[in-house]
XYZ file of N, CA and C in Angstrom:
378
model
N 2.113 91.997 65.877
C 1.590 90.648 66.263
C 2.401 89.623 65.279
N 3.066 88.712 65.961
C 3.777 87.713 65.122
C 2.849 86.725 64.465
N 2.925 86.541 63.218
C 2.139 85.542 62.490
C 2.940 84.777 61.489
N 2.682 83.413 61.481
C 3.280 82.590 60.500
C 2.303 81.837 59.775
N 2.355 81.730 58.452
C 1.321 80.935 57.685
C 2.071 80.076 56.752
N 1.871 78.751 56.919
C 2.524 77.780 56.059
C 1.603 77.362 54.871
N 2.248 76.981 53.788
C 1.466 76.520 52.603
C 2.327 75.662 51.790
N 1.667 74.910 50.864
C 2.440 74.103 49.956
C 2.464 72.652 50.177
N 1.716 72.208 51.303
C 1.628 70.858 51.564
C 0.777 70.105 50.526
N 0.820 68.808 50.635
C -0.065 68.010 49.744
C 0.398 66.641 49.662
N -0.199 65.819 48.626
C 0.222 64.393 48.435
C 1.337 64.287 47.389
N 2.253 63.644 47.654
C 3.395 63.438 46.689
C 3.884 62.024 46.765
N 4.342 61.444 45.688
C 4.795 60.133 45.579
C 6.248 59.969 46.268
N 6.505 58.720 46.731
C 7.868 58.541 47.204
C 8.888 58.895 46.146
N 9.996 59.660 46.590
C 11.020 60.023 45.646
C 10.755 61.365 45.035
N 9.579 61.909 45.342
C 9.180 63.258 44.724
C 9.662 64.439 45.604
N 9.242 65.581 45.175
C 9.657 66.816 45.828
C 8.490 67.630 46.089
N 8.692 68.674 46.967
C 7.676 69.478 47.466
C 8.378 70.730 48.036
N 7.894 71.962 47.873
C 8.368 73.037 48.525
C 7.277 73.697 49.375
N 7.617 73.857 50.733
C 6.764 74.528 51.569
C 7.151 75.960 51.747
N 6.116 76.828 51.877
C 6.433 78.229 52.197
C 5.899 78.631 53.582
N 6.581 79.600 54.119
C 6.119 80.145 55.464
C 6.126 81.676 55.349
N 4.871 82.278 55.299
C 4.799 83.729 55.170
C 4.842 84.303 56.603
N 5.864 85.165 56.892
C 5.993 85.730 58.235
C 5.568 87.235 58.190
N 4.858 87.620 59.305
C 4.523 89.004 59.386
C 4.574 89.427 60.871
N 4.608 90.727 61.165
C 4.677 91.172 62.484
C 6.016 91.217 63.080
N 7.065 90.815 62.317
C 8.410 90.871 62.979
C 9.418 90.815 61.807
N 10.610 91.104 62.101
C 11.669 91.093 61.037
C 12.536 89.746 61.215
N 12.596 89.021 60.096
C 13.219 87.730 60.258
C 14.685 87.891 60.574
N 15.343 88.995 60.148
C 16.795 89.232 60.391
C 17.130 89.154 61.912
N 16.204 89.296 62.747
C 16.457 89.477 64.271
C 15.780 88.295 64.998
N 15.223 87.257 64.253
C 14.671 86.119 64.846
C 15.190 84.852 64.468
N 15.213 83.792 65.286
C 15.587 82.465 64.903
C 14.378 81.815 64.357
N 14.456 81.157 63.187
C 13.289 80.568 62.583
C 13.604 79.116 62.293
N 12.595 78.276 62.483
C 12.840 76.833 62.239
C 11.655 76.173 61.587
N 11.925 74.921 61.080
C 10.733 74.067 60.591
C 10.844 72.899 61.549
N 9.510 72.439 61.838
C 9.326 71.250 62.670
C 8.311 70.416 61.969
N 8.132 69.145 62.409
C 7.100 68.426 61.770
C 6.530 67.425 62.979
N 5.345 66.960 62.752
C 4.772 65.941 63.703
C 4.067 64.948 62.860
N 4.637 63.715 62.879
C 3.865 62.611 62.236
C 2.833 62.041 62.998
N 1.978 61.255 62.426
C 0.774 60.721 63.133
C 1.325 59.809 64.286
N 0.836 59.991 65.537
C 1.185 59.215 66.601
C 2.633 59.479 67.151
N 3.308 60.476 66.696
C 4.592 60.749 67.124
C 4.686 62.137 67.717
N 5.840 62.272 68.462
C 6.130 63.645 68.993
C 6.566 64.478 67.880
N 6.407 65.849 68.169
C 6.948 66.839 67.272
C 8.422 66.795 67.213
N 9.022 67.009 66.050
C 10.476 67.016 66.014
C 10.969 68.193 65.113
N 12.088 68.724 65.531
C 12.692 69.839 64.733
C 13.438 69.253 63.642
N 13.433 69.973 62.392
C 14.201 69.417 61.241
C 15.122 70.437 60.689
N 14.865 71.723 60.881
C 15.773 72.731 60.367
C 15.640 74.025 61.018
N 16.738 74.882 61.106
C 16.728 76.061 61.838
C 17.832 76.965 61.353
N 17.585 78.217 61.347
C 18.641 79.190 61.080
C 18.531 80.259 62.126
N 19.754 80.556 62.716
C 19.753 81.635 63.755
C 20.567 82.863 63.219
N 20.118 84.028 63.627
C 20.792 85.215 63.263
C 22.140 85.325 63.972
N 22.389 84.497 64.826
C 23.655 84.403 65.618
C 24.833 84.125 64.649
N 24.631 83.179 63.721
C 25.648 82.834 62.795
C 25.247 82.739 61.363
N 23.973 82.767 61.035
C 23.413 82.604 59.749
C 23.456 81.263 59.138
N 23.950 80.273 59.923
C 24.138 78.903 59.431
C 22.854 78.179 59.596
N 22.541 77.378 58.593
C 21.258 76.605 58.671
C 21.572 75.219 59.164
N 20.810 74.792 60.125
C 21.128 73.389 60.725
C 20.006 72.501 60.334
N 20.290 71.262 60.095
C 19.362 70.249 59.831
C 19.595 69.035 60.777
N 18.477 68.309 61.026
C 18.529 67.195 61.823
C 18.875 65.957 60.876
N 19.289 64.901 61.499
C 19.782 63.799 60.711
C 18.781 63.254 59.746
N 17.493 63.095 60.081
C 16.584 62.397 59.143
C 16.337 63.153 57.863
N 16.667 64.578 57.769
C 16.396 65.241 56.590
C 17.718 65.785 56.015
N 18.783 65.741 56.653
C 20.017 66.375 56.182
C 20.382 65.746 54.776
N 20.665 66.656 53.911
C 20.975 66.125 52.491
C 19.793 66.140 51.551
N 18.615 66.083 52.205
C 17.355 66.003 51.296
C 16.574 67.378 51.345
N 16.610 67.920 52.472
C 15.791 69.232 52.706
C 16.683 70.381 52.723
N 16.140 71.589 52.192
C 16.961 72.769 52.168
C 16.021 73.924 52.629
N 16.474 74.653 53.560
C 15.697 75.805 54.123
C 16.365 76.997 53.517
N 15.480 77.927 53.025
C 15.970 79.191 52.463
C 14.901 80.367 52.687
N 15.330 81.569 52.246
C 14.414 82.571 52.307
C 14.747 83.525 51.064
N 13.711 84.222 50.589
C 14.011 85.030 49.410
C 13.828 86.522 49.702
N 13.305 86.837 50.814
C 13.160 88.257 51.203
C 12.962 88.283 52.784
N 12.500 89.412 53.288
C 12.354 89.514 54.710
C 11.103 88.881 55.274
N 10.374 88.260 54.331
C 8.913 87.823 54.847
C 8.717 86.452 54.595
N 9.419 85.715 53.707
C 9.148 84.310 53.255
C 10.255 83.396 53.510
N 9.944 82.216 54.192
C 10.939 81.235 54.304
C 10.433 79.942 53.698
N 11.282 79.185 53.037
C 10.980 78.006 52.262
C 11.589 76.766 52.892
N 11.022 75.662 52.643
C 11.587 74.344 52.914
C 11.443 73.501 51.697
N 12.443 73.297 50.896
C 12.553 72.419 49.770
C 12.832 71.099 50.114
N 11.907 70.158 49.826
C 11.971 68.774 50.282
C 12.149 67.883 49.070
N 13.224 67.195 48.956
C 13.546 66.336 47.871
C 13.578 64.811 48.359
N 13.578 63.964 47.446
C 13.658 62.538 47.758
C 12.820 62.116 48.978
N 11.666 62.520 48.781
C 10.551 62.282 49.976
C 10.362 60.770 50.100
N 10.179 60.449 51.425
C 9.920 59.134 51.880
C 8.647 59.007 52.560
N 8.019 57.901 52.640
C 6.773 57.732 53.403
C 6.910 58.266 54.818
N 8.061 58.016 55.378
C 8.246 58.437 56.815
C 8.313 59.980 57.003
N 8.299 60.658 55.824
C 8.254 62.165 55.935
C 6.862 62.668 56.033
N 5.921 61.745 55.920
C 4.516 62.143 56.164
C 4.294 62.820 57.570
N 3.749 63.978 57.533
C 3.661 64.710 58.750
C 2.952 66.068 58.632
N 2.445 66.729 59.661
C 2.155 68.152 59.566
C 3.488 68.912 59.801
N 3.678 69.900 58.873
C 4.934 70.637 59.006
C 4.563 72.043 59.446
N 5.386 72.564 60.370
C 5.239 73.808 60.956
C 6.406 74.694 60.917
N 6.211 75.900 60.610
C 7.291 76.809 60.871
C 7.134 77.513 62.148
N 8.226 77.931 62.839
C 8.141 78.484 64.115
C 9.297 79.574 64.142
N 9.133 80.493 65.271
C 10.125 81.453 65.412
C 10.234 81.816 66.871
N 11.451 82.402 67.251
C 11.689 82.952 68.569
C 12.455 84.154 68.294
N 12.303 85.230 69.096
C 13.075 86.464 68.968
C 14.517 86.262 69.372
N 15.417 86.834 68.652
C 16.804 86.952 68.924
C 17.602 85.701 68.608
N 18.837 85.730 68.818
C 19.769 84.531 68.689
C 20.221 84.021 70.034
N 19.342 83.990 71.008
C 19.645 83.732 72.367
C 20.003 82.273 72.631
N 19.541 81.409 71.906
C 19.736 79.992 72.094
C 20.131 79.286 70.820
N 20.708 78.118 70.952
C 21.109 77.349 69.867
C 19.881 76.685 69.190
N 20.131 76.251 67.870
C 19.045 75.524 67.285
C 18.753 74.233 67.955
N 19.784 73.607 68.518
C 19.590 72.367 69.305
C 18.605 72.655 70.490
N 18.818 73.770 71.085
C 17.826 74.143 72.152
C 16.428 74.165 71.657
N 16.236 74.983 70.508
C 14.824 75.078 70.042
C 14.281 73.735 69.549
N 15.164 72.855 68.987
C 14.676 71.531 68.572
C 14.176 70.812 69.798
N 14.801 70.982 70.942
C 14.369 70.265 72.131
C 13.191 70.909 72.850
N 13.235 72.186 72.972
C 12.188 72.915 73.823
C 11.153 73.691 73.033
N 11.267 73.711 71.732
C 10.340 74.338 70.960
C 10.518 75.913 70.854
N 9.718 76.586 70.077
C 9.848 78.014 69.879
C 8.609 78.791 70.373
N 8.858 80.148 70.323
C 7.685 80.828 70.997
C 6.445 81.036 70.080
N 6.635 81.097 68.794
C 5.431 81.317 67.875
C 5.428 80.322 66.885
N 4.161 79.860 66.473
C 4.002 78.783 65.550
C 2.836 79.092 64.546
N 3.190 78.595 63.415
C 2.048 78.549 62.428
C 1.056 77.398 62.659
N 0.012 77.267 61.898
C -0.889 76.262 62.114
C -0.518 74.955 61.406
N 0.432 74.991 60.549
C 0.895 73.739 59.870
C 0.304 73.557 58.558
N 1.079 72.585 57.813
C 0.499 72.229 56.480
C 0.864 70.689 56.374
N -0.050 69.982 55.912
C 0.141 68.518 55.827
C 0.828 68.019 54.596
N 1.759 67.147 54.808
C 2.543 66.620 53.715
C 2.350 65.082 53.768
N 1.834 64.509 52.788
C 1.576 63.099 52.726
C 2.415 62.446 51.581
N 3.263 61.490 51.923
C 4.104 60.856 50.913
C 3.606 59.436 50.801
N 3.036 59.193 49.606
C 2.396 57.812 49.481
C 2.232 57.596 47.997
N 2.334 56.282 47.579
C 2.024 55.849 46.191
C 0.581 55.492 46.063
């Protein structure tokens, strides 16, 4: 059974940093596409980063490119390092996954993924 559990959210001042973790179980990360998404209050969910086993390249959307870094340290944990945080980064952050490298990250950013964690809240405020 695929499970994703996010942690690491909290309150941080503008310009600060935070690292989110996503603990994965029930599947092997090497064979799944995995991504981070977020949903700000009153806004639609948006994709922010994704890595596909198709090419191993990590993709970032424009709002976070250059500030956020997605990584993993083993077969079970994925991270999102967030630097230079802005108030507009305030959102619930989700990790998500879909089996295989069948679609591009752009596809998943648009249509979502198959499995989702419950999310962790990040609040950027002074």
